[in-house]
mmCIF file of N, CA and C in Angstrom:
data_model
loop_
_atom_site.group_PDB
_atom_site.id
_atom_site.type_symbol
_atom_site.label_atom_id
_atom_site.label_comp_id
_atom_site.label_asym_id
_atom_site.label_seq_id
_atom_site.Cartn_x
_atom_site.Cartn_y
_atom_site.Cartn_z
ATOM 1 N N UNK A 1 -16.739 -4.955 10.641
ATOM 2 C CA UNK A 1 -16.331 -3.929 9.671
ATOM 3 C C UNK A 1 -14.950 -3.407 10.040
ATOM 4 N N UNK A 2 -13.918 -3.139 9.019
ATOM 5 C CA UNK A 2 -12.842 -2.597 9.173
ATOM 6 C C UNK A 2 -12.887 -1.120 8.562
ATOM 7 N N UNK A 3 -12.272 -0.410 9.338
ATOM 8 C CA UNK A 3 -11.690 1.157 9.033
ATOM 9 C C UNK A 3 -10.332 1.472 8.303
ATOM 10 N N UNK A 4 -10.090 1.747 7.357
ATOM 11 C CA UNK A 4 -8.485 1.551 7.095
ATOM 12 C C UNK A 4 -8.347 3.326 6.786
ATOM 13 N N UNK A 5 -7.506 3.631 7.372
ATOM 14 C CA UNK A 5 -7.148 5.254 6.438
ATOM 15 C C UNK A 5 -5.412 5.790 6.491
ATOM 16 N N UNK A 6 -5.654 5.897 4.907
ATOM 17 C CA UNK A 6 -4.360 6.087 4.193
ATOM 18 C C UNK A 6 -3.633 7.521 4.836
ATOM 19 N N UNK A 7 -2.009 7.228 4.980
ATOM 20 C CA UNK A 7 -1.847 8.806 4.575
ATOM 21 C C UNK A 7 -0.027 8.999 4.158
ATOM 22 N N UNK A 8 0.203 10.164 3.605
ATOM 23 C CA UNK A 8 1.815 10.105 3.593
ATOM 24 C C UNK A 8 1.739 10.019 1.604
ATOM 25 N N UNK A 9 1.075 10.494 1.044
ATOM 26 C CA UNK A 9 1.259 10.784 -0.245
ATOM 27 C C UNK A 9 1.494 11.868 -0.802
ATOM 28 N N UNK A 10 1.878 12.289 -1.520
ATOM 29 C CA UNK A 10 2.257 13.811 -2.104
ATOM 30 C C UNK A 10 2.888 13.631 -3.206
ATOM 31 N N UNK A 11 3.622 15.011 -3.516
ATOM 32 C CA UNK A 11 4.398 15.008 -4.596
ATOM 33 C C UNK A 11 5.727 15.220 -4.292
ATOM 34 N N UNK A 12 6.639 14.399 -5.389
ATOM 35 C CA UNK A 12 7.809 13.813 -5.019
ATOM 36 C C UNK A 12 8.472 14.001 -6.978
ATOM 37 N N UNK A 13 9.892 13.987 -6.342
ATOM 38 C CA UNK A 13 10.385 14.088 -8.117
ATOM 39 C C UNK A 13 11.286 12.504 -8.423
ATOM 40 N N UNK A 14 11.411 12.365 -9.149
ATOM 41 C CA UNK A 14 11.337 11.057 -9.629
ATOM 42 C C UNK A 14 12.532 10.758 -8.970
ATOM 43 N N UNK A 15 13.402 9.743 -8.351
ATOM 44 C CA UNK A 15 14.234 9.301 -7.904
ATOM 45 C C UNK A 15 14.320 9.188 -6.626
ATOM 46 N N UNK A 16 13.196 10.105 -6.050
ATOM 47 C CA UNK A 16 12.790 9.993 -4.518
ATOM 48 C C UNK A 16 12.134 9.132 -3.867
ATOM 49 N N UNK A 17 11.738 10.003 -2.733
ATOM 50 C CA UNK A 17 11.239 8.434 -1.665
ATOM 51 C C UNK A 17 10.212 8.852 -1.102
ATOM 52 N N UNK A 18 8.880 8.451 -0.787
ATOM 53 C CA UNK A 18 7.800 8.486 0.087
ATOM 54 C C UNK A 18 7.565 7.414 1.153
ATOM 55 N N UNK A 19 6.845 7.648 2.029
ATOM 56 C CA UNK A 19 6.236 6.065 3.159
ATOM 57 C C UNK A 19 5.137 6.389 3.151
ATOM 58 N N UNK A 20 4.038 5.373 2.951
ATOM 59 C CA UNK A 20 2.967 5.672 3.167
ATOM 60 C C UNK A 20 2.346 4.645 4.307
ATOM 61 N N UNK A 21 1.620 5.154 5.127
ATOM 62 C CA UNK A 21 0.973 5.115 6.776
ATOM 63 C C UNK A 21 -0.484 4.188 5.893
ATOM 64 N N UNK A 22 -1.072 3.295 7.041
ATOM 65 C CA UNK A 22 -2.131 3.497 7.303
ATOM 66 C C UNK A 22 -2.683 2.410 8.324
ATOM 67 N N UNK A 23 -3.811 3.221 9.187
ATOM 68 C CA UNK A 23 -3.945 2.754 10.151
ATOM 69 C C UNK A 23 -5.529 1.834 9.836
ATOM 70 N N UNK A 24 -5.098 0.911 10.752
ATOM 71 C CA UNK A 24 -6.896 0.275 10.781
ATOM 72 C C UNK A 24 -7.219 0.135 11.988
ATOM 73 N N UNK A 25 -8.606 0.318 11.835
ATOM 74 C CA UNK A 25 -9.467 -0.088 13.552
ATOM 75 C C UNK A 25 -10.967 -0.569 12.891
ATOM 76 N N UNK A 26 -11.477 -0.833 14.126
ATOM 77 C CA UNK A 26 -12.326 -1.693 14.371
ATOM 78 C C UNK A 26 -12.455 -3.140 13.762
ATOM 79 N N UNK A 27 -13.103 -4.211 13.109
ATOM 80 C CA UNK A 27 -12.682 -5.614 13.377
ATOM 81 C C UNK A 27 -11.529 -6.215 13.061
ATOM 82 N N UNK A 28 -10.261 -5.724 13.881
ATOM 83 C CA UNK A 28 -9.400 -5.722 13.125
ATOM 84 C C UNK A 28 -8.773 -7.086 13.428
ATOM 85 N N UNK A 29 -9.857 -7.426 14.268
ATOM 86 C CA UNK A 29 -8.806 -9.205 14.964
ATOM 87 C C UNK A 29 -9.067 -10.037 13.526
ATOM 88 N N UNK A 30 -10.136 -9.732 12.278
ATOM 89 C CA UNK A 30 -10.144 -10.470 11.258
ATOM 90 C C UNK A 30 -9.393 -10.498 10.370
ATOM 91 N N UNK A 31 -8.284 -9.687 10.827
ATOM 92 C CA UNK A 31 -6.897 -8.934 9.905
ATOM 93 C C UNK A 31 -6.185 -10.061 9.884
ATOM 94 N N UNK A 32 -6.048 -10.573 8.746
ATOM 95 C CA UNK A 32 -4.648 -11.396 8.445
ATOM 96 C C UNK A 32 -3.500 -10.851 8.038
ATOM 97 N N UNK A 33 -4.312 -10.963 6.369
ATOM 98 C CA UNK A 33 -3.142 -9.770 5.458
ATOM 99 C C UNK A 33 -3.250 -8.073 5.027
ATOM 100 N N UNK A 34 -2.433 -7.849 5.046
ATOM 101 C CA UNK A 34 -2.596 -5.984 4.745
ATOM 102 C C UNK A 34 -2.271 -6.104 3.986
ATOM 103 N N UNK A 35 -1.944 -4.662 2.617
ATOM 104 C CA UNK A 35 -1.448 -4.970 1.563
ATOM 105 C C UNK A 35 -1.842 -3.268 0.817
ATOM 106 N N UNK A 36 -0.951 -3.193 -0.388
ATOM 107 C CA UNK A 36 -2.066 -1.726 -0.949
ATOM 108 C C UNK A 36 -1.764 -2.290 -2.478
ATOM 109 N N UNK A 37 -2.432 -1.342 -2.976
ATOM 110 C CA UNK A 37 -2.613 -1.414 -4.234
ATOM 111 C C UNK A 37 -3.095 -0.109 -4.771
ATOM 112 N N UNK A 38 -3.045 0.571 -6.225
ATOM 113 C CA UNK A 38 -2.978 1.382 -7.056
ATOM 114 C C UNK A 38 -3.668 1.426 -8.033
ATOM 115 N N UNK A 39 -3.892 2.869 -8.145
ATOM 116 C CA UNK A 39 -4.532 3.412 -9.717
ATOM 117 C C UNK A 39 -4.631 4.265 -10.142
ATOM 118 N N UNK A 40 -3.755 3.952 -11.386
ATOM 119 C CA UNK A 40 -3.975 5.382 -12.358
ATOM 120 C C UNK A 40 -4.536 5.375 -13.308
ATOM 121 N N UNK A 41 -4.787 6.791 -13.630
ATOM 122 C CA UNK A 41 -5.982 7.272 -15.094
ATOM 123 C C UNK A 41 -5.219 6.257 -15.766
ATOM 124 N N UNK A 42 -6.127 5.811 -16.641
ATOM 125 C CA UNK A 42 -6.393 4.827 -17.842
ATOM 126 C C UNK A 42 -5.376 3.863 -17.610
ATOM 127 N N UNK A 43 -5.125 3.137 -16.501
ATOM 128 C CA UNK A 43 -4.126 1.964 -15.948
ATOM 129 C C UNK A 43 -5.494 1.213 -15.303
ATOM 130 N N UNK A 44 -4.838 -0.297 -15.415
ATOM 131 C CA UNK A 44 -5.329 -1.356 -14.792
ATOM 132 C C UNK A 44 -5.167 -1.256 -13.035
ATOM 133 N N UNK A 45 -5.918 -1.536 -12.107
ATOM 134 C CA UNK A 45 -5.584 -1.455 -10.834
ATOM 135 C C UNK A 45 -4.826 -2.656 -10.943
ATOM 136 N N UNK A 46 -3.427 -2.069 -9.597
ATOM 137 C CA UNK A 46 -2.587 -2.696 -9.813
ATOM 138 C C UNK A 46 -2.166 -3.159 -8.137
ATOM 139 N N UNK A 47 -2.342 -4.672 -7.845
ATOM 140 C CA UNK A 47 -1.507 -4.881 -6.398
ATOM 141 C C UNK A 47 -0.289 -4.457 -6.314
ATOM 142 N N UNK A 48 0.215 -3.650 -5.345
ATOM 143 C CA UNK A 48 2.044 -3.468 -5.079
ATOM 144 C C UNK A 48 2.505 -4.428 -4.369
ATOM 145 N N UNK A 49 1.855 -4.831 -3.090
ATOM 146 C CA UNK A 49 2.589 -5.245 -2.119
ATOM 147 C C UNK A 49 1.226 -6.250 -0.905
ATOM 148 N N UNK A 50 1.936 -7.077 -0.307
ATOM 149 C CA UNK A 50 0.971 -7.896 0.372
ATOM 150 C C UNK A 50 1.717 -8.493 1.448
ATOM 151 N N UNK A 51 1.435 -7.952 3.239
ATOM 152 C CA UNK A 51 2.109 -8.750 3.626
ATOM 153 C C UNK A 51 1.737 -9.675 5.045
ATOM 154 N N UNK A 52 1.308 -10.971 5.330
ATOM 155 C CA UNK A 52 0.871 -11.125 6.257
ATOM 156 C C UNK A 52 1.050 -11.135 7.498
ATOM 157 N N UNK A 53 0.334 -11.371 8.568
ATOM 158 C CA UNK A 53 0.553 -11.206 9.802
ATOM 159 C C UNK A 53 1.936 -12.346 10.427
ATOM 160 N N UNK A 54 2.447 -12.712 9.843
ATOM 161 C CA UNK A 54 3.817 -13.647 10.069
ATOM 162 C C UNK A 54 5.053 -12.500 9.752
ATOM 163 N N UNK A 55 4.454 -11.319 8.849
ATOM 164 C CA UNK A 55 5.431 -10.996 8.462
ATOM 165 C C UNK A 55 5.944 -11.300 6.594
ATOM 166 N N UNK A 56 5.572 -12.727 6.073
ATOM 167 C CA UNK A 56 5.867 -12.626 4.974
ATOM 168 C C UNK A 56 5.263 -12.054 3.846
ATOM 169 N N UNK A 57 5.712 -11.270 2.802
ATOM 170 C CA UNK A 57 6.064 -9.920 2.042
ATOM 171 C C UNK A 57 5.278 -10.946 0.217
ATOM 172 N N UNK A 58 4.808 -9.884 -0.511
ATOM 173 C CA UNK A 58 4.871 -10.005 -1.732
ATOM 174 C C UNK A 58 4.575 -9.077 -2.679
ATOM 175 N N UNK A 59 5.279 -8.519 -3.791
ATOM 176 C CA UNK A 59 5.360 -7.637 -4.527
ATOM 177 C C UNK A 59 4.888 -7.741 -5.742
ATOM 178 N N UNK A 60 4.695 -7.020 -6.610
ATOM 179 C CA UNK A 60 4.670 -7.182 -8.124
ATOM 180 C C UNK A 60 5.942 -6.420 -8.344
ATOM 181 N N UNK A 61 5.745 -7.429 -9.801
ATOM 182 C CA UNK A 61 7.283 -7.278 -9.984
ATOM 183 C C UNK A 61 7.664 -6.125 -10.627
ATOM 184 N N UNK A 62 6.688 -4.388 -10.670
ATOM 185 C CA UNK A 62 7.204 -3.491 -11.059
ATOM 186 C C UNK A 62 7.864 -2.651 -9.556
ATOM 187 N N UNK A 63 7.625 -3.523 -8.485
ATOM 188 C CA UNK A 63 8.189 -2.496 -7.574
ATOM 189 C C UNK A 63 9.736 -3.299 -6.755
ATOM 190 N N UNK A 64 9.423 -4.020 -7.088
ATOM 191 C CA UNK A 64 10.084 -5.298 -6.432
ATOM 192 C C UNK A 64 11.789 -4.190 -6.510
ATOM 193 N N UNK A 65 12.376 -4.564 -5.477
ATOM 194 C CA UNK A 65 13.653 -3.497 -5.496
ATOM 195 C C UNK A 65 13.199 -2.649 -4.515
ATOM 196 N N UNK A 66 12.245 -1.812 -5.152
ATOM 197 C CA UNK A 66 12.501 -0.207 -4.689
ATOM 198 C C UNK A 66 11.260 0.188 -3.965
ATOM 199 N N UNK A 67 10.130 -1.181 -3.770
ATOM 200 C CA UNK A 67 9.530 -0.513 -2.730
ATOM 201 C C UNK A 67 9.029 -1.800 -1.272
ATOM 202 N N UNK A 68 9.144 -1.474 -0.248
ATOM 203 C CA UNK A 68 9.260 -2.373 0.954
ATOM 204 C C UNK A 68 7.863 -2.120 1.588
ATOM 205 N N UNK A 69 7.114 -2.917 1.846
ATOM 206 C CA UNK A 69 6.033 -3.204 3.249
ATOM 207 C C UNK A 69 6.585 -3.896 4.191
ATOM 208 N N UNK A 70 5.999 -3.007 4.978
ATOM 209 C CA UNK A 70 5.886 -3.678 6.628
ATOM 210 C C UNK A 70 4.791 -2.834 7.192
ATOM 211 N N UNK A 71 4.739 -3.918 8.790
ATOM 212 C CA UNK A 71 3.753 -3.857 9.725
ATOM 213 C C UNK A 71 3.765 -3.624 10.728
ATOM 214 N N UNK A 72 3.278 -3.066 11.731
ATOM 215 C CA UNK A 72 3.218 -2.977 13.336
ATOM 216 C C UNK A 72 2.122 -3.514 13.616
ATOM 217 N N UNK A 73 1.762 -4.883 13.952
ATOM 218 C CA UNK A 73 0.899 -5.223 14.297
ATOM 219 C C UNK A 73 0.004 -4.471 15.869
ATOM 220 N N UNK A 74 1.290 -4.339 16.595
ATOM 221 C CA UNK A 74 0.601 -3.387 18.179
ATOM 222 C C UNK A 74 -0.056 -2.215 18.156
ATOM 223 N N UNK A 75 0.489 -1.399 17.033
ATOM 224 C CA UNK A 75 -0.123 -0.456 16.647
ATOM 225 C C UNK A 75 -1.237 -0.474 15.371
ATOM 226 N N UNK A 76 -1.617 -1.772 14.828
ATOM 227 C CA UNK A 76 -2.694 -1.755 13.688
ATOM 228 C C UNK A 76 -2.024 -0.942 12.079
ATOM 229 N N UNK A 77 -1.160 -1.049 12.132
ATOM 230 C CA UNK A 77 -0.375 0.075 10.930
ATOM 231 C C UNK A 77 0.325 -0.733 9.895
ATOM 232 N N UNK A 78 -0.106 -0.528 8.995
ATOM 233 C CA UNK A 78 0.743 -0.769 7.394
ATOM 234 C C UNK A 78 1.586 0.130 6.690
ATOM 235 N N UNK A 79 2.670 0.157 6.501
ATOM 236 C CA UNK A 79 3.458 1.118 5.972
ATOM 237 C C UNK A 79 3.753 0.726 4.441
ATOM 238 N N UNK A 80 4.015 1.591 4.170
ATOM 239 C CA UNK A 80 4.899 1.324 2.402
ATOM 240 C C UNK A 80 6.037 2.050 2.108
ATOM 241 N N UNK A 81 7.056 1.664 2.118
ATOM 242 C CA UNK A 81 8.452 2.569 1.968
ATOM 243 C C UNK A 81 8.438 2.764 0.244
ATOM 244 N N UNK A 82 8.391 3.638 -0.548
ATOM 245 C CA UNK A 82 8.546 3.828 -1.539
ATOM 246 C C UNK A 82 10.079 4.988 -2.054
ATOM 247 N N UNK A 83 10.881 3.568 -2.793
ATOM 248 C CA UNK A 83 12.350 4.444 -2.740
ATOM 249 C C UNK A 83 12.339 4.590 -4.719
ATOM 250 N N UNK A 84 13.458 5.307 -4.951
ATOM 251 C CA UNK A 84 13.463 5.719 -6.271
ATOM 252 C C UNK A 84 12.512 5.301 -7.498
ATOM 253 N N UNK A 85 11.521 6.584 -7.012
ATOM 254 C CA UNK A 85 10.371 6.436 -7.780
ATOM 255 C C UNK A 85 10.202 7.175 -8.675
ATOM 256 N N UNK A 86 9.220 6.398 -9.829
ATOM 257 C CA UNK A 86 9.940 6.991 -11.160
ATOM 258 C C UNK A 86 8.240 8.148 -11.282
ATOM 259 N N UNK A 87 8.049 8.048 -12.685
ATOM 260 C CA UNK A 87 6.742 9.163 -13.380
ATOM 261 C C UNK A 87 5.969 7.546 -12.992
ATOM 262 N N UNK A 88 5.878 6.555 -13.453
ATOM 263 C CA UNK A 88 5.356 5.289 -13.625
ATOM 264 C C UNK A 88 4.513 5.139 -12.664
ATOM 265 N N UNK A 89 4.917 5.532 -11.367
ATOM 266 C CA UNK A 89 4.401 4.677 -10.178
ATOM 267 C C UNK A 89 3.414 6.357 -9.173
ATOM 268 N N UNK A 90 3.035 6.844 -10.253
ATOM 269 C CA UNK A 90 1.837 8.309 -10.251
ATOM 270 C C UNK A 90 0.851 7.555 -10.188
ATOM 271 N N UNK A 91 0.149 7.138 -8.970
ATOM 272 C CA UNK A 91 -1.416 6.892 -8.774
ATOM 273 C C UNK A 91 -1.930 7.267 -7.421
ATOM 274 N N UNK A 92 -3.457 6.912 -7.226
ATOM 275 C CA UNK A 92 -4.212 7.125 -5.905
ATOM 276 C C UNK A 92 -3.626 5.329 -5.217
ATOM 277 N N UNK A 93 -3.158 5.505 -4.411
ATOM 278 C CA UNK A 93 -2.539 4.085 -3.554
ATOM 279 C C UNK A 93 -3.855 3.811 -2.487
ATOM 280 N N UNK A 94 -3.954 2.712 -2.792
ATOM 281 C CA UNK A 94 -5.213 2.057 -1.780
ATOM 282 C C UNK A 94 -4.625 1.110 -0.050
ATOM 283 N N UNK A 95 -4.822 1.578 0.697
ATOM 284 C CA UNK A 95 -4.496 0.373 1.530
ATOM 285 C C UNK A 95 -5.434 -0.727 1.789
ATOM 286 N N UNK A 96 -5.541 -1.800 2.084
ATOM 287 C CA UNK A 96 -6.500 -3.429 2.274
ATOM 288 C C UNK A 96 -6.043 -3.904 3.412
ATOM 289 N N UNK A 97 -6.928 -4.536 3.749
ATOM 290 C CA UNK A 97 -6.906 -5.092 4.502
ATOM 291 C C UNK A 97 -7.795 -6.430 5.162
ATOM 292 N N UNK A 98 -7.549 -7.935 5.081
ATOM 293 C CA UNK A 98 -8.687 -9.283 5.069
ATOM 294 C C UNK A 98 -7.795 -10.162 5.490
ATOM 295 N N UNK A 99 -8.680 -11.103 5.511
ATOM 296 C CA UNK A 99 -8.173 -12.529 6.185
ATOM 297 C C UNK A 99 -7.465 -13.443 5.497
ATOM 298 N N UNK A 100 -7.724 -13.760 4.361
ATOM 299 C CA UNK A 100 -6.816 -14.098 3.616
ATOM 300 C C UNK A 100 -6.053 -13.363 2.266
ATOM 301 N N UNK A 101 -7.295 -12.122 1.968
ATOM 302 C CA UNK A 101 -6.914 -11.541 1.117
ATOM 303 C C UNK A 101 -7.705 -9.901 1.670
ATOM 304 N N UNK A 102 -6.933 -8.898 1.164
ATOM 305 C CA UNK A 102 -7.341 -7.796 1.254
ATOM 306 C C UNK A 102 -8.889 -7.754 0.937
ATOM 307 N N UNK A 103 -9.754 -7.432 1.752
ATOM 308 C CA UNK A 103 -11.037 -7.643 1.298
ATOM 309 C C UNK A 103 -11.775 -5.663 1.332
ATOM 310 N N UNK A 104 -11.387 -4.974 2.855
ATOM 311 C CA UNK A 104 -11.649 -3.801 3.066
ATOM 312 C C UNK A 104 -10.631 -2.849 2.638
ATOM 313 N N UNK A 105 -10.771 -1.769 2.289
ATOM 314 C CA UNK A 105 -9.983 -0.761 1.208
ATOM 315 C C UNK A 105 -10.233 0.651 1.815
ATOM 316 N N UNK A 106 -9.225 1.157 1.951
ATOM 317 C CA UNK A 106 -9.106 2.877 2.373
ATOM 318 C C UNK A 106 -9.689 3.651 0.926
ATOM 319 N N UNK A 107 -9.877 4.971 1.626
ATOM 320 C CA UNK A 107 -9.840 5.935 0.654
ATOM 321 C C UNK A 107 -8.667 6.137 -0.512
ATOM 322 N N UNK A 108 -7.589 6.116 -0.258
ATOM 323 C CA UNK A 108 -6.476 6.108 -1.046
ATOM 324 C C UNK A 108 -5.979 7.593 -0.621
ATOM 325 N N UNK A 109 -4.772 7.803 -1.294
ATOM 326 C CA UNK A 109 -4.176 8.327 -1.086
ATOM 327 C C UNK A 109 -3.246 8.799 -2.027
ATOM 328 N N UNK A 110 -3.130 9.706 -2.747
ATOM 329 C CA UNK A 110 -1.920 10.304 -4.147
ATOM 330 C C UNK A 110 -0.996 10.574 -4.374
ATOM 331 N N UNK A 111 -0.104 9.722 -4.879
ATOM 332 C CA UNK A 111 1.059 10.182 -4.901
ATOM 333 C C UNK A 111 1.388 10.497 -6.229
ATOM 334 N N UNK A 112 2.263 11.396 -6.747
ATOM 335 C CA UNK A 112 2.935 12.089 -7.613
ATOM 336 C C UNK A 112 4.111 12.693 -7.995
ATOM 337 N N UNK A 113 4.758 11.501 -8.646
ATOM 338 C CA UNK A 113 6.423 11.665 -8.919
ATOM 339 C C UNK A 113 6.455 12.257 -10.282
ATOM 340 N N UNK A 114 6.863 13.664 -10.199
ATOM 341 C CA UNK A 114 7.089 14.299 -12.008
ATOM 342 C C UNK A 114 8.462 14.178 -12.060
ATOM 343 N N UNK A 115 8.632 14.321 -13.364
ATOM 344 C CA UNK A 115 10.066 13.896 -13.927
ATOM 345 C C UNK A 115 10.984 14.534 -13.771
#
């Protein structure tokens, strides 16, 4: 079983920047890829970002630009740099975490960019 817990969300005004943290423990040697993903009221859940234990990165292409993952593998930590963010990108952010694909999921975490 993996533990993942989110943090580093809030409210932010549109053109700004957040990072969002999150740490995992326990089976975490089954950790390949990390990754988060999103959701808002009456939106489709949406992957942002995916990146594996090599290091290589993948986005959807509404963030692509303006928002960056990375990892500390020594420390178990997934980050999300989120830069000029608009009203659009207002949801509860999930962090994942699996072997080939995000399989275990944090609580999430809210972020909120008003205009």
């Amino acid at each position: 079983q993996v533990q993942l817990v989110e943090s580093g969300g809030g409210l932010v005004q549109a053109g700004g920047s957040l990072r969002l943290s999150c740490v995992a423990s326990g089976s975490i040697s089954s950790i390949n890829v990390m990754g988060w993903r999103r959701q808002a009221p009456g939106k489709q859940r949406e992957l942002v970002a995916l990146v594996q234990s090599s290091g290589t990165t993948n986005y959807a292409d509404s963030v692509k630009g303006r928002f960056t993952i990375s990892r500390d593998n020594a420390k178990n930590t997934v980050y999300l740099q989120m830069n000029s963010l608009k009203p659009e990108d207002t949801a509860v952010y999930y962090c994942g975490g699996g072997r080939a694909y995000p399989t275990f999921w944090g609580q999430g975490t809210q972020v909120t960019v008003s205009s």
